[in-house]
mmCIF file of C-alpha atoms (C1' of nucleotides) in Angstrom:
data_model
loop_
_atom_site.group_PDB
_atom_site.id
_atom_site.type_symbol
_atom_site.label_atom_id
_atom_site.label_comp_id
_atom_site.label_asym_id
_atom_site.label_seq_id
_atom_site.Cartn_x
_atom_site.Cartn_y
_atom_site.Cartn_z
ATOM 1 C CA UNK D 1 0.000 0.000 0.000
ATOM 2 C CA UNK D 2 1.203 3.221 -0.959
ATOM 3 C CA UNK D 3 -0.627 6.611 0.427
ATOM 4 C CA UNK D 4 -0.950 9.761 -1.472
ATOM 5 C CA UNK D 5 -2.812 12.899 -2.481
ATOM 6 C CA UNK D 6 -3.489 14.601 -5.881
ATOM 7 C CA UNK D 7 -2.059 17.320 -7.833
ATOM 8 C CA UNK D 8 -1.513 20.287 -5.591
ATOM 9 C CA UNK D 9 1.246 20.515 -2.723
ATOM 10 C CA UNK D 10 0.422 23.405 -0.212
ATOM 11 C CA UNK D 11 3.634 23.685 1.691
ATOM 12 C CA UNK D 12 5.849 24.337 -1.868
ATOM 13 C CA UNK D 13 5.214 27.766 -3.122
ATOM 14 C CA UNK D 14 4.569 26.653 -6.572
ATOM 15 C CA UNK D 15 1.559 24.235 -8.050
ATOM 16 C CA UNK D 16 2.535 21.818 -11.137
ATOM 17 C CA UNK D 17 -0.672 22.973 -12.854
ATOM 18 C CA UNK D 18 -0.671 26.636 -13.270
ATOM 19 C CA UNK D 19 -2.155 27.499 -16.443
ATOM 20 C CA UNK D 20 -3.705 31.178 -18.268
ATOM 21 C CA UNK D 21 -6.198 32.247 -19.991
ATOM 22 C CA UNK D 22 -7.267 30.178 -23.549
ATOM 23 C CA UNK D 23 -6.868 34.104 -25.625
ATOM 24 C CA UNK D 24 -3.390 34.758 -23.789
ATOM 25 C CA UNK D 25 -2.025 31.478 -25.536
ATOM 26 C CA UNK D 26 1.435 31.315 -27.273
ATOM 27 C CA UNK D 27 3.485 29.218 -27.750
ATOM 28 C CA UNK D 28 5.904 31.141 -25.822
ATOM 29 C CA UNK D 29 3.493 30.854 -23.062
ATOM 30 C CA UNK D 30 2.888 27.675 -22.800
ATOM 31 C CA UNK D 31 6.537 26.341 -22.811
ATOM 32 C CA UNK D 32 6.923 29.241 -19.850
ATOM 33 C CA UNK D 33 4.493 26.644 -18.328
ATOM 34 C CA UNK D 34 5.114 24.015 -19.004
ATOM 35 C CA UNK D 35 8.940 24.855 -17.777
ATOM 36 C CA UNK D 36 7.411 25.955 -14.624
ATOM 37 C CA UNK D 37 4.821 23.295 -14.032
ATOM 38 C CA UNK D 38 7.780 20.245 -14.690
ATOM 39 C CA UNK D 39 9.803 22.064 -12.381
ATOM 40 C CA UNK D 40 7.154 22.403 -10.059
ATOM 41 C CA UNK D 41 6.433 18.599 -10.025
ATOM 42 C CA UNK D 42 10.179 17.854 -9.302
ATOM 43 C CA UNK D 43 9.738 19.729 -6.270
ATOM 44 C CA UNK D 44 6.462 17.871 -5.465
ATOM 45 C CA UNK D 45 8.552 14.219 -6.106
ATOM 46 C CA UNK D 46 11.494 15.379 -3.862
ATOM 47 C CA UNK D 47 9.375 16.068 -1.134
ATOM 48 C CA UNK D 48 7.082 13.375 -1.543
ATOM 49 C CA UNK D 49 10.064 10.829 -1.991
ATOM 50 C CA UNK D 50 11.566 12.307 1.399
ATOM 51 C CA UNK D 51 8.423 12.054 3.605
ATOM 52 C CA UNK D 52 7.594 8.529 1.858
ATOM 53 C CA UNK D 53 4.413 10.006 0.288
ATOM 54 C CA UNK D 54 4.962 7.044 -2.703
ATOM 55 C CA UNK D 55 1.428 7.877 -4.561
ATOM 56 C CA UNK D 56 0.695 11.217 -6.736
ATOM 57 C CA UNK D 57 -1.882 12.131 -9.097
ATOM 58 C CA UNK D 58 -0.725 14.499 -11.374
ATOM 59 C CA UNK D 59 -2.530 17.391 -12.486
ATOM 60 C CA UNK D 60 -4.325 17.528 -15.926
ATOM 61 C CA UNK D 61 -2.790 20.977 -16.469
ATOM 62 C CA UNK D 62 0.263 20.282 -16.313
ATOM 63 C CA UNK D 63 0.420 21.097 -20.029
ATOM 64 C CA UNK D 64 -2.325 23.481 -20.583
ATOM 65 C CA UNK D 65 -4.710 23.407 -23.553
ATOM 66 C CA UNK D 66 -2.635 20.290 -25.004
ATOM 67 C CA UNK D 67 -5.883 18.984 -26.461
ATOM 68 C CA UNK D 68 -6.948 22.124 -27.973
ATOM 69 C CA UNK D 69 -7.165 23.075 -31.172
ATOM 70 C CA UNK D 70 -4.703 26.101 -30.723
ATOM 71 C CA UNK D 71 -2.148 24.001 -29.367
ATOM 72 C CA UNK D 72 -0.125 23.291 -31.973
ATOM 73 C CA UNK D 73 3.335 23.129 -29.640
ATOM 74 C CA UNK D 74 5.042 20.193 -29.800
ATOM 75 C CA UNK D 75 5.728 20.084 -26.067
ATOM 76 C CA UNK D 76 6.535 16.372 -26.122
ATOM 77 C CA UNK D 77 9.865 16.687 -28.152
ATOM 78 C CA UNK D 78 10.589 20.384 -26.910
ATOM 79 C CA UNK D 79 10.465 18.870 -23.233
ATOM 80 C CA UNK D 80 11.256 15.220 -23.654
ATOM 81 C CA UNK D 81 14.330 15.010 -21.504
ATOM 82 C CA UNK D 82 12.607 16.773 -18.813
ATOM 83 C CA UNK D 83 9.609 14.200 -19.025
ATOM 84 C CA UNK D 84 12.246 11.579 -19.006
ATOM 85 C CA UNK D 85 14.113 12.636 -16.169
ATOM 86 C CA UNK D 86 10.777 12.760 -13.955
ATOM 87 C CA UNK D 87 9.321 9.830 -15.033
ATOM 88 C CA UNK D 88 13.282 7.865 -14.363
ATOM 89 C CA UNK D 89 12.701 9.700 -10.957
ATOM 90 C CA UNK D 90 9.643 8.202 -9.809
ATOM 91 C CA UNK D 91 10.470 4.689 -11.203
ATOM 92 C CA UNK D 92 13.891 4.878 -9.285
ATOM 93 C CA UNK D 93 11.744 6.117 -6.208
ATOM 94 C CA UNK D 94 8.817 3.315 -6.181
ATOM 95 C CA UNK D 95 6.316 5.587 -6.570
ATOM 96 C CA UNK D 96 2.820 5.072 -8.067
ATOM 97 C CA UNK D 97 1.309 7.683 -10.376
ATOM 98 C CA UNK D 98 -2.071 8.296 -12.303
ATOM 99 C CA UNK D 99 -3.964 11.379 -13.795
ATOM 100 C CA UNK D 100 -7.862 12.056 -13.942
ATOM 101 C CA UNK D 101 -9.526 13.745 -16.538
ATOM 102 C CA UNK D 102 -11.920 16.110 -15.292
ATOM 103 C CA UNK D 103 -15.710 16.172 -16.111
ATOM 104 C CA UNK D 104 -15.824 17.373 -19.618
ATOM 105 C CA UNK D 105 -14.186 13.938 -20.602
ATOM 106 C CA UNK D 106 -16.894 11.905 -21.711
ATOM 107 C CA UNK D 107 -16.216 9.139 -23.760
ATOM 108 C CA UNK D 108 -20.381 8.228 -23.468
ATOM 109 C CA UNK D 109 -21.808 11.460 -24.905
ATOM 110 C CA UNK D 110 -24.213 11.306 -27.742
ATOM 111 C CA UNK D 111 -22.895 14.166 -29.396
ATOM 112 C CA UNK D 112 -19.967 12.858 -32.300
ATOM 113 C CA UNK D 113 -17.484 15.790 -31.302
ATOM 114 C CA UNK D 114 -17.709 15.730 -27.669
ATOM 115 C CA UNK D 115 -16.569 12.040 -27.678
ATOM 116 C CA UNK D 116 -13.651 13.092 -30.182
ATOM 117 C CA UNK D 117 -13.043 15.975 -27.989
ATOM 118 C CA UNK D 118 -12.616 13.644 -24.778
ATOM 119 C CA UNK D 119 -10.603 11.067 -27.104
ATOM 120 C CA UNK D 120 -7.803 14.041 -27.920
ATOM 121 C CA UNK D 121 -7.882 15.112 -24.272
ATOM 122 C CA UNK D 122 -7.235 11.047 -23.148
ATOM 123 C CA UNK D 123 -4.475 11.014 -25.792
ATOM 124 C CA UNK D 124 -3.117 13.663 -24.123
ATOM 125 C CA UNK D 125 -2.587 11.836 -20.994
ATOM 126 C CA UNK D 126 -1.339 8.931 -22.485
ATOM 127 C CA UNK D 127 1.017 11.276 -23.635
ATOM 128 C CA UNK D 128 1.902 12.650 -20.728
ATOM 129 C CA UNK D 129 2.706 9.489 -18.772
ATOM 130 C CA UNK D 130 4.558 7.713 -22.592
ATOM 131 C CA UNK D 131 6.850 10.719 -21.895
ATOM 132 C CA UNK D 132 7.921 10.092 -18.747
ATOM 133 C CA UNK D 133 7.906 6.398 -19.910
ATOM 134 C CA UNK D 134 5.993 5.131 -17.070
ATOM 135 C CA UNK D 135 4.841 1.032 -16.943
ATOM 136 C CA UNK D 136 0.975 0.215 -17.520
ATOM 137 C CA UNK D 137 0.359 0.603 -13.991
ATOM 138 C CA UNK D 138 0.523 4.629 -14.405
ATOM 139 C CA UNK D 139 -2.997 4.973 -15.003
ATOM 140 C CA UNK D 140 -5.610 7.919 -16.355
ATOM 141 C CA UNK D 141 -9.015 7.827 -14.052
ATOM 142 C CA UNK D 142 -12.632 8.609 -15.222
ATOM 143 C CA UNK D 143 -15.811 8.370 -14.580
ATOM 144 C CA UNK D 144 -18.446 6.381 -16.978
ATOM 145 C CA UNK D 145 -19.933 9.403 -17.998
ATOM 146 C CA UNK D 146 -23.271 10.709 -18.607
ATOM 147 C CA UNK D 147 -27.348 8.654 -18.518
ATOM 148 C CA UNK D 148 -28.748 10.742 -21.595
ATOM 149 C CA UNK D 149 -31.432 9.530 -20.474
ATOM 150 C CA UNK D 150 -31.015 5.959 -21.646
ATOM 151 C CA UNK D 151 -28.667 4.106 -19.060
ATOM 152 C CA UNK D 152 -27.959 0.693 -21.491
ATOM 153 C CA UNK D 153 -27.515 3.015 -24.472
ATOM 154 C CA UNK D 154 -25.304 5.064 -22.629
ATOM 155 C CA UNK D 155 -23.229 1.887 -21.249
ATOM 156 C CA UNK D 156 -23.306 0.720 -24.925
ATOM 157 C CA UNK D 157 -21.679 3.701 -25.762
ATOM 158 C CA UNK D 158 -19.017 3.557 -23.492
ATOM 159 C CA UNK D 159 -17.732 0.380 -24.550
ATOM 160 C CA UNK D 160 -18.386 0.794 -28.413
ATOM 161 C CA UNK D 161 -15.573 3.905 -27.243
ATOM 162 C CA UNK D 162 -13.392 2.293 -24.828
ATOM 163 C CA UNK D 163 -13.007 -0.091 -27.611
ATOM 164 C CA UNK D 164 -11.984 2.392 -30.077
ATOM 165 C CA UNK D 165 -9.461 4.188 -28.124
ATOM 166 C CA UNK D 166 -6.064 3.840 -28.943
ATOM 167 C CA UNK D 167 -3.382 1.100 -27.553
ATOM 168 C CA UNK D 168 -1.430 3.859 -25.217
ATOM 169 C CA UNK D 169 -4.915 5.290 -23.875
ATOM 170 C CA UNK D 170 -6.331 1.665 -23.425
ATOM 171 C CA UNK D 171 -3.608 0.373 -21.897
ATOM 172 C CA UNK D 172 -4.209 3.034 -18.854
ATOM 173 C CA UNK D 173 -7.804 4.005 -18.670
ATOM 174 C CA UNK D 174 -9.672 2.926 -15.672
ATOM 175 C CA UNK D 175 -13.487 3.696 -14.572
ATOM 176 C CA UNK D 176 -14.314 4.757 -11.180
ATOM 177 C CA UNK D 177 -17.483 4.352 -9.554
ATOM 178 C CA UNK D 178 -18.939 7.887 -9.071
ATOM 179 C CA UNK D 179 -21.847 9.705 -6.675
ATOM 180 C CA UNK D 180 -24.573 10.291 -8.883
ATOM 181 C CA UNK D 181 -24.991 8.141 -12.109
ATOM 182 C CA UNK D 182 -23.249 5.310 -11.838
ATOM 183 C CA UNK D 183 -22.327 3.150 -8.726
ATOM 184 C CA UNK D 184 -19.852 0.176 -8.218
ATOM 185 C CA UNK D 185 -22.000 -2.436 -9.208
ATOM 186 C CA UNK D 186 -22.285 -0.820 -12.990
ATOM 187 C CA UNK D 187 -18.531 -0.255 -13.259
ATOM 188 C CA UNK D 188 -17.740 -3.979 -12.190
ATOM 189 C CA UNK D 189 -20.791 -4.867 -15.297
ATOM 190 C CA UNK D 190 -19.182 -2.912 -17.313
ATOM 191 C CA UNK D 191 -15.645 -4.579 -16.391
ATOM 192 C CA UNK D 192 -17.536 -7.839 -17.235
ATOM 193 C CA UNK D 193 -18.258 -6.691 -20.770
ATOM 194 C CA UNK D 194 -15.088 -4.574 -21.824
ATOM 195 C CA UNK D 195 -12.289 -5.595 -19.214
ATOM 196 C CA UNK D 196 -11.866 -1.978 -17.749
ATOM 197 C CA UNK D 197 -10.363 -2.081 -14.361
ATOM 198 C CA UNK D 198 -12.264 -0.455 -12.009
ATOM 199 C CA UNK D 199 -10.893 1.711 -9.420
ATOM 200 C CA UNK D 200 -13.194 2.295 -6.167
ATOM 201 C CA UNK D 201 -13.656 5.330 -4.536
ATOM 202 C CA UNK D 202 -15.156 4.558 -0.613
ATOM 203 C CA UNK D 203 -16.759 7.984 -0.447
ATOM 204 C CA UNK D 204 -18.814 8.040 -3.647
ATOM 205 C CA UNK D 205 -19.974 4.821 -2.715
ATOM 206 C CA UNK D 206 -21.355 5.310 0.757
ATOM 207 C CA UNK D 207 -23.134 8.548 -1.399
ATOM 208 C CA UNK D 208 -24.373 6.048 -4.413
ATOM 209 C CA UNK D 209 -24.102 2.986 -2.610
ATOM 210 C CA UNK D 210 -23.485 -0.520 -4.500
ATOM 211 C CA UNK D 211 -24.662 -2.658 -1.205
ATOM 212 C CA UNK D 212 -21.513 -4.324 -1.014
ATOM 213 C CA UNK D 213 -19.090 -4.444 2.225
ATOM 214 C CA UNK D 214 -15.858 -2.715 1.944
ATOM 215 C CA UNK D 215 -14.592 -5.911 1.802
ATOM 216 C CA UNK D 216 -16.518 -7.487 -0.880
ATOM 217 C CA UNK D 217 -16.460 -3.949 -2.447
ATOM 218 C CA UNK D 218 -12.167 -4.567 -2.821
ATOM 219 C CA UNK D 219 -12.807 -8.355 -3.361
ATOM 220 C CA UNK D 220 -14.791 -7.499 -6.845
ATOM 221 C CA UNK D 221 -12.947 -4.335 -8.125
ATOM 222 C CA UNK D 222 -9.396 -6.374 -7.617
ATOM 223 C CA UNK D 223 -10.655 -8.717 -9.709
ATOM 224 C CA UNK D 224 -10.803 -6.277 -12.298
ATOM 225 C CA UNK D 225 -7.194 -5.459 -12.438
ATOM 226 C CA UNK D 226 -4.456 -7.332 -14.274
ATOM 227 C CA UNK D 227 -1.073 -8.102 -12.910
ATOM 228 C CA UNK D 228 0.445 -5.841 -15.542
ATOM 229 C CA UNK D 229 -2.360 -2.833 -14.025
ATOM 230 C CA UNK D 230 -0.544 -2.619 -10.813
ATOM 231 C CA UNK D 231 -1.702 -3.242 -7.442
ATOM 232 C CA UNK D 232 -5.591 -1.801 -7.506
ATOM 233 C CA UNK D 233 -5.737 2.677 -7.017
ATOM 234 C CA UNK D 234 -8.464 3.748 -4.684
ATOM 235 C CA UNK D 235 -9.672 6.815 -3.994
ATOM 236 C CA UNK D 236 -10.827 7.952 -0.091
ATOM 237 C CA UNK D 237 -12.163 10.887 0.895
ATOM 238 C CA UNK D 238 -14.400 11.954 4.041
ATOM 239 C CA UNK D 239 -17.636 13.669 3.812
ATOM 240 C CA UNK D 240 -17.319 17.554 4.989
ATOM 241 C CA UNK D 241 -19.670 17.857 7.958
ATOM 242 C CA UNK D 242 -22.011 20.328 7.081
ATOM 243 C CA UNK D 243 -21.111 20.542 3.478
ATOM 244 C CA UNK D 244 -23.215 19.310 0.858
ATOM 245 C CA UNK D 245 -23.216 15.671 -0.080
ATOM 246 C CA UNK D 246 -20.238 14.402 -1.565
ATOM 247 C CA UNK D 247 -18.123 18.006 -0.787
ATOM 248 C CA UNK D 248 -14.283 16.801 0.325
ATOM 249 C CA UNK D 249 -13.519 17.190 4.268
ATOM 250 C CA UNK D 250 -11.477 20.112 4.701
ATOM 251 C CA UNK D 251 -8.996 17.818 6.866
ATOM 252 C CA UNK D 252 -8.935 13.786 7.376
ATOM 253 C CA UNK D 253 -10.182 12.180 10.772
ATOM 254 C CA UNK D 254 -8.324 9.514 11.913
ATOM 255 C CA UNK D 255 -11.056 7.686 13.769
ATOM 256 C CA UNK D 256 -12.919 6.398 10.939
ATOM 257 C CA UNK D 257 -9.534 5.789 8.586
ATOM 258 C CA UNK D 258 -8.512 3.770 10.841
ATOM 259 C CA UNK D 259 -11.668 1.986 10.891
ATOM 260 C CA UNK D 260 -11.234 1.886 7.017
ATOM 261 C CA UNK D 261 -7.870 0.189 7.447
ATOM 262 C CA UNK D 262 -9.255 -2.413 9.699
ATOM 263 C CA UNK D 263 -12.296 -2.926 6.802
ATOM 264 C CA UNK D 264 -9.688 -3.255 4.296
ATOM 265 C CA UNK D 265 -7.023 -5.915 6.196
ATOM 266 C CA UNK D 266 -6.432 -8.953 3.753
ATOM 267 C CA UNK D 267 -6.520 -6.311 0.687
ATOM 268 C CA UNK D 268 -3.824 -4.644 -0.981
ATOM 269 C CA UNK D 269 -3.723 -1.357 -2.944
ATOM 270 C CA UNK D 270 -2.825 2.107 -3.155
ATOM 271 C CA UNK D 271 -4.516 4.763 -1.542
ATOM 272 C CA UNK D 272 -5.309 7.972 -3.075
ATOM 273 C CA UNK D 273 -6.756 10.387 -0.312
ATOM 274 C CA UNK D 274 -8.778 13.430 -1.698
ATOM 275 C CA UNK D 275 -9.063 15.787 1.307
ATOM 276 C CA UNK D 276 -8.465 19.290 0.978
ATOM 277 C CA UNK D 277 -5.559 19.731 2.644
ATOM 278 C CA UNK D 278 -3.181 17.339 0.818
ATOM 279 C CA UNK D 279 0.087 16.610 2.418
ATOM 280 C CA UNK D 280 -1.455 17.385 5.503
ATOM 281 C CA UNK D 281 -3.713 14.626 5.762
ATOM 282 C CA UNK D 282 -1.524 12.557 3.958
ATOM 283 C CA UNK D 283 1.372 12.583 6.592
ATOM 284 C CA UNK D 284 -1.305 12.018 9.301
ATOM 285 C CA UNK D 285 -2.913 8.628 7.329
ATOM 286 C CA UNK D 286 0.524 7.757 6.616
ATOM 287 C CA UNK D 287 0.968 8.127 10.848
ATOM 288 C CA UNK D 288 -2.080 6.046 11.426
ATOM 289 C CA UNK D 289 -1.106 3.302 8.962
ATOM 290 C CA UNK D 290 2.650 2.919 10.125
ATOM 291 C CA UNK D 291 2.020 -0.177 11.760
ATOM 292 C CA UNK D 292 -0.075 -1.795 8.630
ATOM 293 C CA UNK D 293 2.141 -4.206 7.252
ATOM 294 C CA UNK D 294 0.591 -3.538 3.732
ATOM 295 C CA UNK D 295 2.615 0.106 4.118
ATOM 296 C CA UNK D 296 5.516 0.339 1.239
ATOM 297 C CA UNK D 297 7.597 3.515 3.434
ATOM 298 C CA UNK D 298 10.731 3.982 4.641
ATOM 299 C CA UNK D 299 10.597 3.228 7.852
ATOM 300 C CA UNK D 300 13.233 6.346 8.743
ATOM 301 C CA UNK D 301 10.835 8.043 7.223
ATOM 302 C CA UNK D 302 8.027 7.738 9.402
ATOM 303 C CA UNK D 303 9.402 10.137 12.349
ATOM 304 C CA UNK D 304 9.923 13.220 9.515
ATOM 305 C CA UNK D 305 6.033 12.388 7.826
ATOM 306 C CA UNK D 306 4.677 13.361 10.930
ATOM 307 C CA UNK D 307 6.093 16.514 12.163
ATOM 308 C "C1'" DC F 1 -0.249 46.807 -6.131
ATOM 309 C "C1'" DC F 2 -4.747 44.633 -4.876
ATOM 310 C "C1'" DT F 3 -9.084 42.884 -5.621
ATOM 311 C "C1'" DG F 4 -12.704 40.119 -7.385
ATOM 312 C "C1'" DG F 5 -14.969 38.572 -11.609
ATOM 313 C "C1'" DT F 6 -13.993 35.074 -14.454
ATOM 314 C "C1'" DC F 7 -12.088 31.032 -16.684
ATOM 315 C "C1'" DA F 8 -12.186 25.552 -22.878
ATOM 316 C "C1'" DA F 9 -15.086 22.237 -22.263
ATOM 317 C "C1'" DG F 10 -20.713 18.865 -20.454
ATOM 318 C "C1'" DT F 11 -24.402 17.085 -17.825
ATOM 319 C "C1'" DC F 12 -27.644 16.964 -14.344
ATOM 320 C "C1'" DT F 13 -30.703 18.933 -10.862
ATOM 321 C "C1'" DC F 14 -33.319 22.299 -8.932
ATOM 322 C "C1'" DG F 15 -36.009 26.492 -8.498
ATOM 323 C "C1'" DC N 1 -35.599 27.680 -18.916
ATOM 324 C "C1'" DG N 2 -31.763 29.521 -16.587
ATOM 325 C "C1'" DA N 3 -28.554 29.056 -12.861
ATOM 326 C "C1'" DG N 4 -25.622 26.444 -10.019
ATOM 327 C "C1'" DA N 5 -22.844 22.377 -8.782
ATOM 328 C "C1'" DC N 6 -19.083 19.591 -9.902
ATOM 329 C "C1'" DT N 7 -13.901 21.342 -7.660
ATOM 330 C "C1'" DT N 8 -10.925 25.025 -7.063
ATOM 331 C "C1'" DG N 9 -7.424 27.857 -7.701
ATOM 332 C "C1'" DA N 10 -5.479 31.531 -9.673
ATOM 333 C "C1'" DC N 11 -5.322 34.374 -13.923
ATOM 334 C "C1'" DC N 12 -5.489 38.931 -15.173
ATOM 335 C "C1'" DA N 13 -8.133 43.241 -16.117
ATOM 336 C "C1'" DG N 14 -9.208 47.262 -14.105
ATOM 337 C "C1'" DG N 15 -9.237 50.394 -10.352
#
DNA sequence: CCTGGTCAAGTCTCG
DNA sequence: CGAGACTTGACCAGG
């Protein structure tokens, strides 16, 4: 099990996403961020590596506008030893990495270009992680998409364009099971019919709930992942008290991760933990799970994670 | 400088 | 039918 938290580091004065507005682009511009971002996400790695945070999600800006039309940079060659020295970095250090898409990704829709659309912005990804030459188990996150109001058309949909994706996007993609269309139990059908893995995410299922146990929850979604996939990616989070449903606690409570931890003995994976304050909460799950034999850390490590 | 309105994109829900 | 949520920061125009 390795523990960590996605995109954004609040205790380095820079972000490995910063990106401008579409009508400001050049390609001057964009390399300026794309200098800065890589830079940025060095930074992130070294302290990561050194406080045995082994899990990152990195952050779909990290080359703005890369599936946009106006983007005609050729980032990839311009910064390919950069991408190659991160990517030798994170294999050296053991650490796990994947990238979600956000929302306007949606490989479902009804609409011709928006599924081309999401298929450029997946490439994209792909790219992304090809560059840094990552292994299979580097994987790109989304959710199944829109109902259109027809759920088996939709799912239809899906898999007519999860089966026309390209080799270095298919090789990657995994579903997650999300809060308001579709729970666990369609992502695992949908596994059945396509082979997708399926990552789980605990708090979107206690929102949408599939019925299963944590326990059968991990039994069926590790079914669903390959030896050549990695150890399984989840995603936990905490419901904000007082926020709406599904909003991200502002900081993690170590009461019920532990219970979580318990849930999840006899099951291995790696733990992505989306609570707003990053690193913070990070360092304090990685301080309740030091004793979990699952934990891949340092164990010198442990002492400087929690200060 | 500082502030706050606004930012590529889609879909669903609610008033 | 239009606005807001999603998730969220930070860009950047204008004072």
């Amino acid at each position: 099990m390795r523990i960590g938290y996605p995109c954004l580091n609040r205790s380095l004065p820079c972000t490995a996403g910063s990106t401008f507005r579409l009508k400001s682009f050049s390609r001057e511009r964009l390399e300026a961020s794309v200098a800065a971002n890589l830079a940025c996400l060095e930074a992130i790695l070294d302290y990561n590596l050194a406080r045995g945070f082994l899990y990152f999600r990195i952050s779909s800006d990290l080359v703005p506008f890369a599936s946009h039309p106006v983007c005609d940079v050729d980032w990839h060659q311009t910064f390919n030893a950069d991408f190659r020295a991160i990517g030798r970095r994170m294999r050296v250090g053991g650490m796990r990495i994947a990238m979600h898409p956000d929302q306007f990704t949606l490989l479902n829709s009804p609409t011709p270009d928006i599924r081309k659309r999401s298929v450029a912005e997946l490439d994209y990804h792909a790219q992304v992680l090809d560059a840094m030459e990552l292994a299979s188990d580097a994987k790109i996150q989304i959710h199944i998409g829109g109902v259109y109001g027809q759920r088996s058309e939709a799912l239809a949909r899906f898999i007519e364009g999860y089966q026309g994706l390209s080799e270095p996007v298919r090789r990657r993609l995994v579903i997650e099971n999300d809060d308001r269309q579709y729970c666990l139990r369609e992502a695992l059908d949908l596994h059945a019919r396509c082979g997708v893995p399926v990552l789980f995410d605990v708090l979107h299922d206690q929102i949408l709930p599939s019925g299963f146990s944590i326990s059968e929850a991990l039994r069926r979604t590790e079914a669903t992942w390959a030896r050549k996939d990695g150890l399984p990616l989840m995603d936990y989070s905490q419901q904000r008290t007082g926020g709406r449903v599904g909003a991200h606690a502002e900081h993690l409570r170590p009461a019920p991760f532990r219970r979580f931890l318990d849930d999840s003995q006899g099951f291995d994976f790696d733990l992505m933990l989306e609570i707003k304050d990053k690193e913070r909460s990070a360092a304090l799950a990685l301080k309740c799970a030091h004793n979990d034999p699952r934990l891949i850390v340092k164990r010198h490590l442990l002492h400087d994670a929690t200060q």
